[in-house]
XYZ file of C-alpha atoms in Angstrom:
703
model
C 10.980 27.269 -21.883
C 7.735 29.165 -21.295
C 4.784 26.920 -20.421
C 1.493 28.828 -20.483
C -0.952 27.342 -17.985
C -4.477 28.675 -18.436
C -5.827 26.457 -15.639
C -3.360 27.402 -12.930
C -6.249 29.067 -11.078
C -7.615 25.626 -10.236
C -4.729 25.099 -7.805
C -6.381 27.455 -5.308
C -8.706 24.758 -3.985
C -10.134 26.903 -1.210
C -11.281 29.644 -3.564
C -15.077 29.885 -4.046
C -14.827 29.782 -7.842
C -12.708 26.612 -7.721
C -15.078 24.884 -5.310
C -18.014 25.929 -7.515
C -16.217 24.521 -10.567
C -15.612 21.186 -8.830
C -19.217 21.016 -7.648
C -20.352 21.594 -11.227
C -18.110 18.780 -12.440
C -19.584 16.444 -9.851
C -23.121 17.425 -10.825
C -22.321 16.755 -14.474
C -20.947 13.331 -13.540
C -24.081 12.491 -11.542
C -26.345 13.513 -14.438
C -24.248 11.805 -17.122
C -24.267 8.472 -15.269
C -27.940 8.548 -14.341
C -28.790 5.993 -17.036
C -26.706 3.323 -15.244
C -28.199 3.964 -11.790
C -30.072 0.656 -11.813
C -26.901 -1.192 -12.821
C -24.979 0.522 -10.015
C -27.532 -0.708 -7.510
C -27.472 -4.213 -9.010
C -23.679 -4.369 -8.750
C -23.623 -2.905 -5.254
C -26.165 -5.484 -4.111
C -24.045 -8.321 -5.517
C -20.950 -7.033 -3.758
C -22.759 -6.636 -0.441
C -24.049 -10.209 -0.719
C -20.425 -11.437 -0.964
C -19.591 -9.480 2.186
C -20.473 -11.222 5.466
C -22.933 -9.276 7.582
C -20.603 -9.657 10.546
C -16.987 -9.860 9.494
C -14.114 -10.884 11.790
C -10.365 -10.885 11.303
C -7.817 -13.446 12.339
C -6.909 -13.326 16.047
C -3.442 -11.901 16.834
C -1.930 -13.306 20.023
C 0.036 -11.258 22.542
C 1.210 -12.309 26.008
C -2.046 -11.873 27.932
C -4.707 -11.314 25.295
C -5.489 -12.065 21.674
C -6.756 -9.192 19.525
C -9.031 -9.119 16.506
C -11.368 -6.828 14.623
C -15.054 -7.349 13.997
C -17.345 -5.336 11.754
C -20.891 -5.782 13.092
C -23.881 -6.288 10.826
C -24.975 -3.013 9.283
C -21.810 -1.169 10.285
C -19.390 0.531 7.914
C -16.401 0.347 10.241
C -14.669 -2.230 12.432
C -14.409 -2.643 16.170
C -11.251 -3.721 17.978
C -11.777 -6.488 20.542
C -9.694 -8.859 22.621
C -10.000 -12.186 24.424
C -8.049 -13.364 27.452
C -5.576 -16.107 26.557
C -6.439 -19.320 28.369
C -4.068 -21.801 26.702
C -0.376 -22.191 26.036
C 1.823 -20.316 23.621
C 0.675 -21.878 20.353
C -1.434 -19.836 17.990
C -5.158 -20.480 18.342
C -7.244 -21.941 15.576
C -10.134 -19.930 14.169
C -12.224 -18.903 17.210
C -15.284 -18.123 15.038
C -15.605 -14.887 16.976
C -19.200 -14.048 17.748
C -18.577 -11.985 20.862
C -19.181 -14.903 23.205
C -16.234 -17.281 22.785
C -12.637 -16.755 23.818
C -9.956 -19.413 24.003
C -12.531 -22.158 24.236
C -14.370 -20.842 27.292
C -17.605 -18.879 27.300
C -17.117 -15.211 28.100
C -17.761 -11.868 26.507
C -14.946 -10.410 24.424
C -13.720 -6.991 25.538
C -14.705 -4.198 23.144
C -11.732 -1.840 23.046
C -12.497 0.597 20.240
C -15.416 1.250 17.887
C -14.291 3.135 14.789
C -17.860 4.153 13.911
C -18.055 6.141 17.158
C -14.864 8.003 16.251
C -16.469 9.277 13.056
C -18.827 11.534 14.974
C -20.836 13.380 12.331
C -18.346 12.756 9.508
C -19.039 10.361 6.648
C -15.320 9.552 6.587
C -13.123 8.001 9.269
C -9.884 6.064 9.040
C -7.543 4.690 11.710
C -3.902 5.698 11.489
C -2.356 3.464 14.159
C -3.322 1.157 17.003
C -0.540 0.245 19.435
C -1.142 -1.771 22.603
C 1.254 -0.967 25.461
C 3.705 -3.706 26.533
C 1.664 -4.412 29.692
C -1.525 -4.444 27.567
C -3.205 -1.864 29.805
C -3.269 1.041 27.351
C -4.093 1.524 23.691
C -2.585 4.318 21.594
C -4.733 5.012 18.553
C -5.129 7.755 15.966
C -7.820 8.627 13.465
C -8.651 10.992 10.600
C -12.170 12.252 9.783
C -11.365 14.317 6.654
C -9.257 12.109 4.423
C -6.171 14.337 4.506
C -4.102 11.774 6.472
C -3.624 14.092 9.446
C -4.401 12.049 12.536
C -5.520 12.863 16.067
C -3.672 10.691 18.618
C -5.466 9.490 21.754
C -4.789 7.001 24.557
C -7.323 4.632 26.097
C -7.293 2.902 29.472
C -8.390 -0.584 28.374
C -9.508 -1.773 31.813
C -11.672 1.304 32.393
C -12.765 1.547 28.768
C -12.266 5.300 28.540
C -9.815 7.731 26.989
C -7.175 9.531 28.993
C -7.174 13.338 28.785
C -4.069 13.230 26.553
C -4.842 14.571 23.062
C -2.143 15.002 20.397
C -3.079 16.710 17.098
C -1.450 16.462 13.653
C 0.266 13.081 13.930
C 1.065 10.565 11.189
C 1.340 6.810 10.745
C 3.656 4.846 13.011
C 4.368 4.879 16.720
C 6.094 3.001 19.527
C 5.805 2.722 23.308
C 8.905 3.895 25.140
C 9.070 3.160 28.899
C 5.662 4.627 29.694
C 5.954 7.348 27.057
C 4.868 7.183 23.430
C 6.888 8.015 20.313
C 5.048 9.361 17.281
C 5.702 11.216 14.018
C 4.448 14.655 13.052
C 4.058 16.246 9.604
C 5.104 19.653 8.342
C 2.889 22.004 6.339
C 3.495 19.954 3.176
C 2.280 16.753 4.893
C 5.816 15.328 5.136
C 6.470 13.340 8.327
C 9.671 15.052 9.425
C 9.794 14.810 13.225
C 9.672 12.140 15.930
C 8.218 13.319 19.254
C 7.939 11.762 22.700
C 4.689 12.186 24.622
C 4.637 11.632 28.383
C 1.237 10.436 29.493
C -0.593 12.871 31.711
C 1.103 15.950 30.238
C -0.165 18.420 27.596
C 0.867 17.811 23.990
C 2.607 21.187 23.849
C 5.112 19.860 26.408
C 6.102 16.898 24.224
C 9.809 16.384 23.543
C 11.321 16.525 20.052
C 13.431 13.383 19.582
C 14.553 13.618 15.949
C 14.026 16.022 13.053
C 14.735 15.466 9.359
C 15.613 18.774 7.702
C 16.272 17.434 4.205
C 12.941 17.823 2.386
C 13.765 14.841 0.159
C 13.334 12.483 3.120
C 10.417 11.485 5.340
C 10.599 9.794 8.744
C 8.909 6.529 9.653
C 8.751 4.774 13.005
C 7.956 1.339 14.400
C 8.566 -0.842 17.445
C 10.663 -4.001 17.196
C 9.089 -7.351 18.006
C 11.633 -7.944 20.784
C 10.174 -5.013 22.722
C 13.693 -3.712 23.357
C 14.138 -1.198 20.525
C 12.215 1.236 18.358
C 13.387 1.862 14.810
C 13.228 5.221 13.024
C 14.205 5.581 9.414
C 14.562 8.462 6.968
C 13.391 7.325 3.546
C 13.764 8.583 0.003
C 13.452 6.594 -3.243
C 17.095 5.462 -3.229
C 18.637 6.439 0.133
C 17.796 5.528 3.740
C 19.203 6.147 7.180
C 18.150 4.112 10.230
C 18.289 4.932 13.942
C 17.363 2.799 16.963
C 16.191 3.832 20.440
C 16.245 1.818 23.654
C 12.556 1.493 24.618
C 13.445 0.756 28.246
C 14.882 4.251 28.716
C 12.304 7.061 28.885
C 14.892 9.595 27.689
C 16.534 7.380 25.061
C 18.327 9.078 22.185
C 18.304 7.735 18.627
C 21.621 6.314 17.403
C 22.364 5.744 13.725
C 22.833 2.145 12.603
C 24.906 2.870 9.515
C 24.887 6.550 8.674
C 23.577 8.015 5.429
C 25.216 7.412 2.064
C 23.658 8.656 -1.153
C 22.246 5.803 -3.198
C 22.341 3.262 -0.350
C 19.108 1.929 1.170
C 18.884 -0.247 4.257
C 16.571 -1.257 7.042
C 17.130 -2.963 10.395
C 15.455 -5.608 12.563
C 16.381 -6.470 16.171
C 17.250 -10.048 17.117
C 17.873 -11.537 20.584
C 20.066 -14.642 20.735
C 19.868 -17.589 23.160
C 23.146 -16.587 24.851
C 21.643 -13.249 25.880
C 23.406 -11.149 23.255
C 21.602 -9.221 20.555
C 22.251 -7.951 17.048
C 20.631 -6.075 14.205
C 19.731 -7.782 10.949
C 20.206 -5.326 8.104
C 18.717 -5.670 4.610
C 20.630 -3.402 2.224
C 21.395 -2.712 -1.423
C 24.917 -1.594 -0.521
C 26.889 -3.333 -3.263
C 23.905 -5.544 -4.070
C 21.166 -4.356 -6.422
C 18.719 -7.052 -5.267
C 19.808 -6.577 -1.629
C 21.763 -8.754 0.777
C 21.501 -9.546 4.480
C 24.016 -8.159 6.969
C 24.287 -8.087 10.743
C 25.370 -5.107 12.803
C 25.912 -4.302 16.466
C 23.246 -2.343 18.296
C 24.538 1.225 18.767
C 24.046 2.146 22.429
C 26.294 5.116 23.122
C 26.698 6.857 19.773
C 26.297 6.672 16.021
C 28.026 4.007 13.947
C 28.716 3.568 10.237
C 28.520 0.611 7.856
C 32.082 -0.484 8.621
C 30.586 -2.274 11.649
C 28.368 -4.482 9.447
C 29.107 -8.106 8.506
C 27.593 -9.983 5.570
C 25.281 -12.862 6.475
C 23.664 -13.719 3.138
C 25.212 -12.486 -0.113
C 23.148 -11.117 -2.959
C 21.390 -13.570 -5.256
C 20.635 -11.660 -8.490
C 17.488 -13.769 -8.979
C 16.091 -13.067 -5.483
C 15.052 -9.614 -4.269
C 15.162 -9.528 -0.459
C 12.347 -7.196 0.626
C 12.544 -7.479 4.423
C 13.631 -9.655 7.329
C 11.637 -10.544 10.468
C 13.376 -12.023 13.491
C 11.941 -14.528 15.967
C 13.592 -16.366 18.852
C 14.890 -19.228 16.736
C 14.409 -18.144 13.142
C 14.766 -15.356 10.617
C 11.998 -15.022 8.026
C 12.960 -13.268 4.805
C 10.243 -11.932 2.519
C 11.583 -12.197 -1.017
C 10.500 -11.902 -4.640
C 11.730 -14.339 -7.246
C 10.273 -15.424 -10.561
C 7.616 -12.675 -10.217
C 6.350 -14.379 -7.051
C 6.504 -13.465 -3.377
C 7.904 -16.169 -1.097
C 9.079 -16.566 2.493
C 12.555 -17.958 3.152
C 13.064 -19.287 6.686
C 16.502 -19.799 8.284
C 17.497 -21.022 11.767
C 18.669 -17.784 13.386
C 21.653 -19.052 15.444
C 23.081 -20.933 12.461
C 22.501 -17.988 10.159
C 24.488 -15.700 12.450
C 27.238 -18.197 13.291
C 29.623 -16.813 10.703
C 29.882 -20.081 8.772
C 28.281 -20.801 5.400
C 24.505 -20.194 5.555
C 22.406 -23.365 5.655
C 21.142 -24.331 2.201
C 19.630 -27.491 0.752
C 19.656 -28.810 -2.791
C 16.303 -28.637 -4.547
C 15.835 -29.247 -8.253
C 18.662 -27.560 -10.134
C 19.816 -25.274 -7.340
C 20.120 -24.603 -3.636
C 17.526 -22.956 -1.432
C 17.001 -22.055 2.233
C 15.948 -24.885 4.563
C 12.318 -23.760 4.382
C 10.654 -22.044 1.416
C 7.024 -20.971 1.776
C 5.267 -20.412 -1.548
C 1.725 -19.149 -2.175
C -1.030 -21.718 -1.739
C -2.965 -20.387 -4.741
C -1.924 -20.137 -8.368
C -0.777 -16.573 -9.251
C -1.570 -15.709 -5.625
C 0.533 -14.262 -2.845
C 1.780 -15.185 0.620
C 2.837 -12.790 3.359
C 3.796 -12.778 6.997
C 0.790 -11.626 9.025
C 1.146 -9.439 12.152
C 3.134 -11.492 14.668
C 3.900 -9.322 17.720
C 5.416 -12.117 19.850
C 9.134 -12.830 19.570
C 9.586 -16.068 21.505
C 7.537 -18.354 19.228
C 8.191 -21.341 17.013
C 5.184 -20.837 14.759
C 3.876 -17.711 13.060
C 0.813 -16.582 11.178
C 1.040 -16.339 7.400
C -1.677 -15.149 5.027
C -2.454 -16.437 1.531
C -4.750 -14.879 -1.030
C -5.438 -14.399 -4.723
C -7.794 -12.461 -6.937
C -10.442 -15.162 -6.491
C -9.471 -16.716 -3.131
C -10.381 -14.717 0.003
C -7.580 -14.426 2.537
C -6.655 -17.589 4.413
C -4.430 -17.483 7.521
C -2.300 -20.410 8.670
C -0.124 -21.138 11.676
C 3.248 -22.017 10.119
C 5.727 -24.202 12.021
C 9.052 -22.474 11.397
C 11.011 -25.724 11.707
C 8.922 -28.211 9.738
C 6.964 -25.919 7.441
C 3.716 -27.593 8.475
C 0.656 -25.361 8.183
C -2.495 -25.384 10.273
C -5.432 -23.237 9.200
C -6.173 -20.472 11.709
C -8.812 -18.347 10.011
C -10.495 -17.915 6.657
C -12.085 -14.746 5.303
C -15.744 -15.285 4.597
C -17.267 -14.529 1.194
C -20.887 -15.744 1.179
C -21.963 -17.315 -2.084
C -18.519 -17.067 -3.665
C -16.984 -20.215 -5.207
C -13.318 -19.781 -6.248
C -13.490 -22.880 -8.446
C -15.713 -20.984 -10.883
C -12.739 -18.816 -11.885
C -9.342 -19.265 -13.501
C -6.161 -17.319 -12.729
C -3.233 -17.662 -15.135
C 0.105 -15.998 -15.832
C 0.873 -14.836 -19.376
C 3.874 -13.001 -20.810
C 3.888 -10.434 -23.614
C 6.897 -8.862 -25.385
C 7.434 -5.149 -24.870
C 8.948 -2.903 -27.539
C 12.512 -3.677 -26.390
C 11.880 -7.428 -26.231
C 11.455 -7.655 -22.456
C 8.757 -10.174 -21.528
C 6.108 -8.452 -19.404
C 4.086 -10.730 -17.094
C 0.348 -10.318 -16.677
C -2.105 -12.080 -14.377
C -5.206 -13.029 -16.365
C -8.380 -13.715 -14.370
C -11.648 -14.932 -15.903
C -14.802 -16.911 -15.295
C -14.243 -20.543 -16.181
C -16.920 -20.268 -18.881
C -15.326 -17.196 -20.477
C -13.083 -18.438 -23.272
C -9.824 -16.746 -24.221
C -10.782 -16.893 -27.905
C -10.834 -13.226 -28.822
C -14.505 -12.599 -28.127
C -14.493 -11.321 -24.526
C -13.888 -7.739 -23.410
C -11.043 -7.035 -20.998
C -10.159 -4.637 -18.201
C -6.431 -3.990 -17.835
C -5.060 -2.766 -14.499
C -1.625 -1.264 -13.897
C 0.486 0.774 -11.483
C 4.251 0.607 -12.054
C 5.990 2.950 -9.600
C 7.987 3.151 -6.335
C 8.932 -0.552 -6.610
C 5.483 -1.162 -5.157
C 3.649 -4.368 -5.936
C -0.119 -4.602 -5.822
C -0.307 -8.218 -4.695
C -3.181 -10.390 -5.892
C -5.920 -9.750 -3.347
C -9.548 -10.765 -3.049
C -12.080 -8.018 -3.703
C -15.810 -8.580 -3.346
C -16.371 -6.477 -6.459
C -14.251 -8.382 -8.989
C -16.611 -11.367 -9.500
C -19.287 -8.947 -10.728
C -17.083 -8.178 -13.729
C -15.964 -11.767 -14.231
C -19.517 -13.122 -14.064
C -20.469 -10.776 -16.900
C -17.788 -12.163 -19.163
C -15.117 -9.481 -18.650
C -11.517 -10.718 -18.468
C -9.487 -8.943 -15.769
C -5.779 -8.507 -16.507
C -3.180 -7.125 -14.102
C -0.179 -5.945 -16.131
C 3.001 -6.172 -14.021
C 4.827 -3.337 -15.752
C 8.324 -2.067 -15.079
C 8.552 0.558 -12.369
C 6.772 -1.745 -9.943
C 8.462 -4.326 -7.753
C 7.124 -7.535 -9.271
C 10.435 -8.450 -10.884
C 12.723 -7.136 -8.156
C 14.880 -4.033 -7.851
C 16.082 -4.174 -11.440
C 12.489 -4.281 -12.671
C 11.818 -1.104 -10.712
C 14.954 0.730 -11.837
C 14.081 0.004 -15.458
C 10.826 1.962 -15.067
C 11.793 5.149 -13.215
C 13.449 8.484 -13.945
C 14.820 8.517 -17.525
C 13.394 5.041 -18.162
C 9.837 5.861 -17.071
C 8.559 5.426 -20.618
C 9.091 1.664 -20.213
C 6.157 1.633 -17.750
C 3.792 3.013 -20.367
C 5.192 0.943 -23.226
C 4.850 -2.263 -21.176
C 1.202 -1.539 -20.397
C 0.344 -0.976 -24.049
C 2.346 -4.083 -24.988
C 0.194 -6.245 -22.724
C -2.985 -4.844 -24.294
C -1.615 -5.284 -27.807
C -0.450 -8.809 -26.951
C -3.858 -9.811 -25.606
C -5.413 -8.716 -28.897
C -2.679 -10.047 -31.200
C -2.723 -13.478 -29.565
C -6.483 -13.669 -29.992
C -7.144 -13.885 -26.257
C -9.607 -10.972 -25.932
C -11.565 -8.647 -28.187
C -9.062 -5.957 -29.159
C -11.849 -3.444 -29.799
C -13.140 -3.789 -26.225
C -10.171 -3.261 -23.919
C -10.500 -0.809 -21.036
C -7.732 0.233 -18.667
C -7.689 1.428 -15.058
C -5.225 2.651 -12.440
C -4.920 4.834 -9.336
C -2.477 7.595 -8.314
C 0.834 6.739 -10.007
C -1.289 4.158 -11.804
C -3.486 7.108 -12.789
C -0.413 8.696 -14.367
C 0.013 5.457 -16.285
C -3.575 5.762 -17.519
C -3.054 9.381 -18.539
C 0.105 8.520 -20.474
C -1.381 5.579 -22.390
C -4.560 7.610 -22.998
C -2.407 10.184 -24.786
C 0.099 7.861 -26.443
C -2.274 5.175 -27.702
C -5.843 6.527 -27.673
C -6.761 4.044 -30.422
C -6.070 1.044 -28.177
C -8.703 1.712 -25.480
C -12.460 1.487 -25.441
C -12.471 3.283 -22.074
C -9.991 4.620 -19.513
C -10.436 5.032 -15.743
C -7.824 7.339 -14.181
C -8.337 7.449 -10.403
C -6.756 10.391 -8.530
C -4.223 10.598 -11.361
C -0.816 12.241 -11.023
C -1.024 13.905 -14.451
C 0.442 17.405 -14.103
C 3.905 15.973 -13.577
C 6.135 18.882 -14.536
C 4.183 21.594 -12.721
C 3.960 19.583 -9.507
C 7.631 18.592 -9.524
C 8.591 22.246 -9.999
C 6.710 23.287 -6.836
C 8.485 22.189 -3.655
C 5.590 23.493 -1.560
C 3.257 20.823 -2.925
C 2.954 17.840 -0.551
C 5.537 15.123 -1.192
C 7.272 16.904 -4.112
C 10.890 16.975 -2.823
C 10.648 13.314 -1.799
C 9.395 12.496 -5.304
C 12.338 13.954 -7.232
C 14.162 10.657 -6.822
C 11.236 8.827 -8.433
C 10.304 11.093 -11.362
C 13.137 13.582 -11.703
C 13.834 17.209 -10.845
C 12.581 19.495 -13.647
C 14.978 22.238 -12.548
C 17.572 20.145 -14.406
C 17.057 20.511 -18.157
C 17.559 16.832 -19.080
C 15.094 15.678 -16.434
C 12.639 18.413 -17.370
C 12.618 17.163 -20.963
C 12.025 13.496 -20.193
C 9.187 14.386 -17.827
C 7.650 16.831 -20.304
C 7.698 14.136 -22.972
C 5.142 11.965 -21.129
C 3.298 14.375 -18.788
C -0.400 13.827 -19.652
C -1.379 17.436 -18.944
C 1.244 18.632 -21.430
C 0.460 15.992 -24.081
C -3.264 15.704 -24.803
C -4.065 13.211 -27.574
C -5.270 14.418 -30.971
C -8.856 15.553 -31.107
C -11.321 13.116 -32.601
C -9.431 9.971 -31.555
C -10.128 9.728 -27.856
C -11.748 6.898 -25.880
C -14.273 7.508 -23.100
C -12.591 8.734 -19.922
C -13.569 8.628 -16.247
C -11.394 10.655 -13.851
C -11.656 10.782 -10.040
C -10.292 13.169 -7.421
C -10.807 14.333 -3.839
C -10.589 17.848 -2.415
C -8.787 16.668 0.745
C -6.388 14.251 -0.984
C -2.855 15.114 0.273
C -1.087 12.788 -2.175
C -2.445 13.903 -5.538
C -3.850 17.402 -5.146
C -7.302 17.685 -6.703
C -6.021 20.436 -9.000
C -4.139 17.838 -11.059
C -7.171 15.899 -12.338
C -9.220 19.126 -12.449
C -6.681 20.871 -14.700
C -6.261 17.805 -16.898
C -9.993 17.425 -17.440
C -10.315 21.131 -18.261
C -7.466 20.954 -20.784
C -8.872 17.823 -22.409
C -12.313 19.392 -22.734
C -10.800 22.535 -24.264
C -8.704 20.649 -26.832
C -11.597 18.439 -28.031
C -14.972 20.101 -27.336
C -16.943 17.557 -29.383
C -15.552 14.707 -27.277
C -15.865 16.479 -23.909
C -19.276 14.967 -22.934
C -17.512 11.589 -22.917
C -15.095 12.845 -20.234
C -16.448 12.612 -16.696
C -14.876 13.874 -13.470
C -16.107 12.214 -10.272
C -14.734 14.488 -7.557
C -15.236 14.087 -3.808
C -16.051 17.628 -2.661
C -16.543 16.655 1.000
C -14.657 14.299 3.287
C -12.849 11.683 1.246
C -9.403 10.243 0.752
C -6.846 9.229 -1.849
C -8.410 5.801 -2.268
C -12.042 6.906 -2.148
C -14.716 6.706 0.544
C -14.064 4.947 3.848
C -16.317 2.225 5.209
C -16.882 -1.171 3.653
C -20.304 -0.457 2.111
C -19.396 3.065 0.996
C -16.346 1.719 -0.799
C -18.402 -1.031 -2.466
C -20.866 1.607 -3.647
C -17.970 3.552 -5.178
C -16.653 0.405 -6.857
C -20.126 -0.301 -8.224
C -20.183 3.154 -9.811
C -16.855 2.605 -11.561
C -17.816 -0.869 -12.736
C -21.195 0.307 -14.048
C -19.482 2.997 -16.103
C -17.014 0.435 -17.485
C -19.674 -2.163 -18.270
C -21.708 0.482 -20.080
C -18.723 0.901 -22.440
C -17.622 -2.730 -22.705
C -21.064 -4.382 -22.812
C -23.370 -1.749 -24.326
C -27.017 -2.659 -23.955
């Protein structure tokens, strides 16, 4: 099939005519939104007021020091600090960090890193990694000042407070200390992390040693250190296949050994566990013969590669429980799971779990459960294991949050389940009791019940009179957990109902929920999103004539698809950095991430897959002229995930196919430093959010 593409020229982002075109689009956006400038400032001011002037994180305890971040008053970016531990091994309660208190005794906290200083003259800066050495004398850190996710890796002597001469360019996320050396990942020209390198401190980066290379362009490499401090884990990842290697971090020349080989269609990951008798094992979470995953154990490969025949089942698959990951501690294993569209933590005694006898379960209600089940503290909220770098502990930090509850951290006793508050995120002037969060279900076209989290001000009735903003994503089995945002109350306080549609393709309902919204079944994602909007209107919950929808990246694809397929449903659509030129991008293996994405969307070189992608690709399916809602599109010149040409081409095609409507289509493009998720810095991001909200409110609540 021949596909004429009159806007292919926009893919040459460095060309002067393309840059001039994008600058013109941004100027048009600035002019077209000038009438809401006062509302933008009003919203931004509200959001800033809910943000503490000085903001501190929970304190994360290591052997000698406890680490936390603090964003000083007036600063866009955080600082990394630490306090000397002065008490026993239990996790500290909230220290109310003000730079003068540590562990109950008066002293100045040590300032380790100031992100604002790293920015230099750039308006954008983002940390890639921070990794404290095992002896807590050195800090490995990386940062990006363009937004293209290419990071410069440096090393800091924490006692002296200055950087070492070592300087490693073009690194990626993830790293691990390895007997005085440092392991890191490096990207290829298409931004794919494909190599693991070893840097020896005090030597030039061009003398670094290549440890592992992934030649299959469908896979990317990731790297992390194990909590035990004994192993580093490297894994090659694609949408449905993984391979995992481990390295001995005590050996400066350690080689990576495969934990279970690579088998097409089998995903797995590994965690290191040390047992009281001095032996060790790997805990393996895998979908091998188990769609919702099961837990296995495997020996640690020390002298060569091994395959899955060495694995032994520890916990069989429960079709109602998706095991997402396992974390090992000295006496317990903590499983992060999803069940009933809710994230939970399942805690097992580690020695008993690995004993080879029936796993410990207790009878609760109509079934059996692990000895300890940790559920979210807040209705429709989430719970997660916080960073816990120490292995030999009997309590861990967990974090709870919701759309209206700022994050709250607790010290969780792994034996009793007792919680003790450790830290609470501040939100000045915000009262969670003023808002209501509920779960509703709406039938999709095939009868599947699609859950949606409905958030509103307590005084906003669900009687069909209020406008609504629908949010969706639905890809990669990723779940956008309910999370506090200082901007959301500004919408809720103005009577807008916020609805998060948990559509298929995401991970909310487990692996099966994801599989039912990818590849040939991708249309389910779009149908589910429309079904939630239609259900809200049909049930008389919101005003069906005033429903807007919003999403980012793959969620931007969702917005593009429902914009084309049901333009009559929406009052306004916000498509942020949208992946909308699906077929063209998936044809071009030189585009960042494309080969890795074939397992998610399909490979258009195969006719069947080409046709299902072409059927929903927003760039190839503009809606009929004269029927379109208002549209706001965003993009960034340096975005390595969704190239700016995608939204630029889409906007150009939409304008061409409906000239009378085109003034209602705006393209907010970042022509300077900027990233996939918008500006960096807490105030800069709030200002961006205020712009988007002002545009939406202008459509939903016209004045």
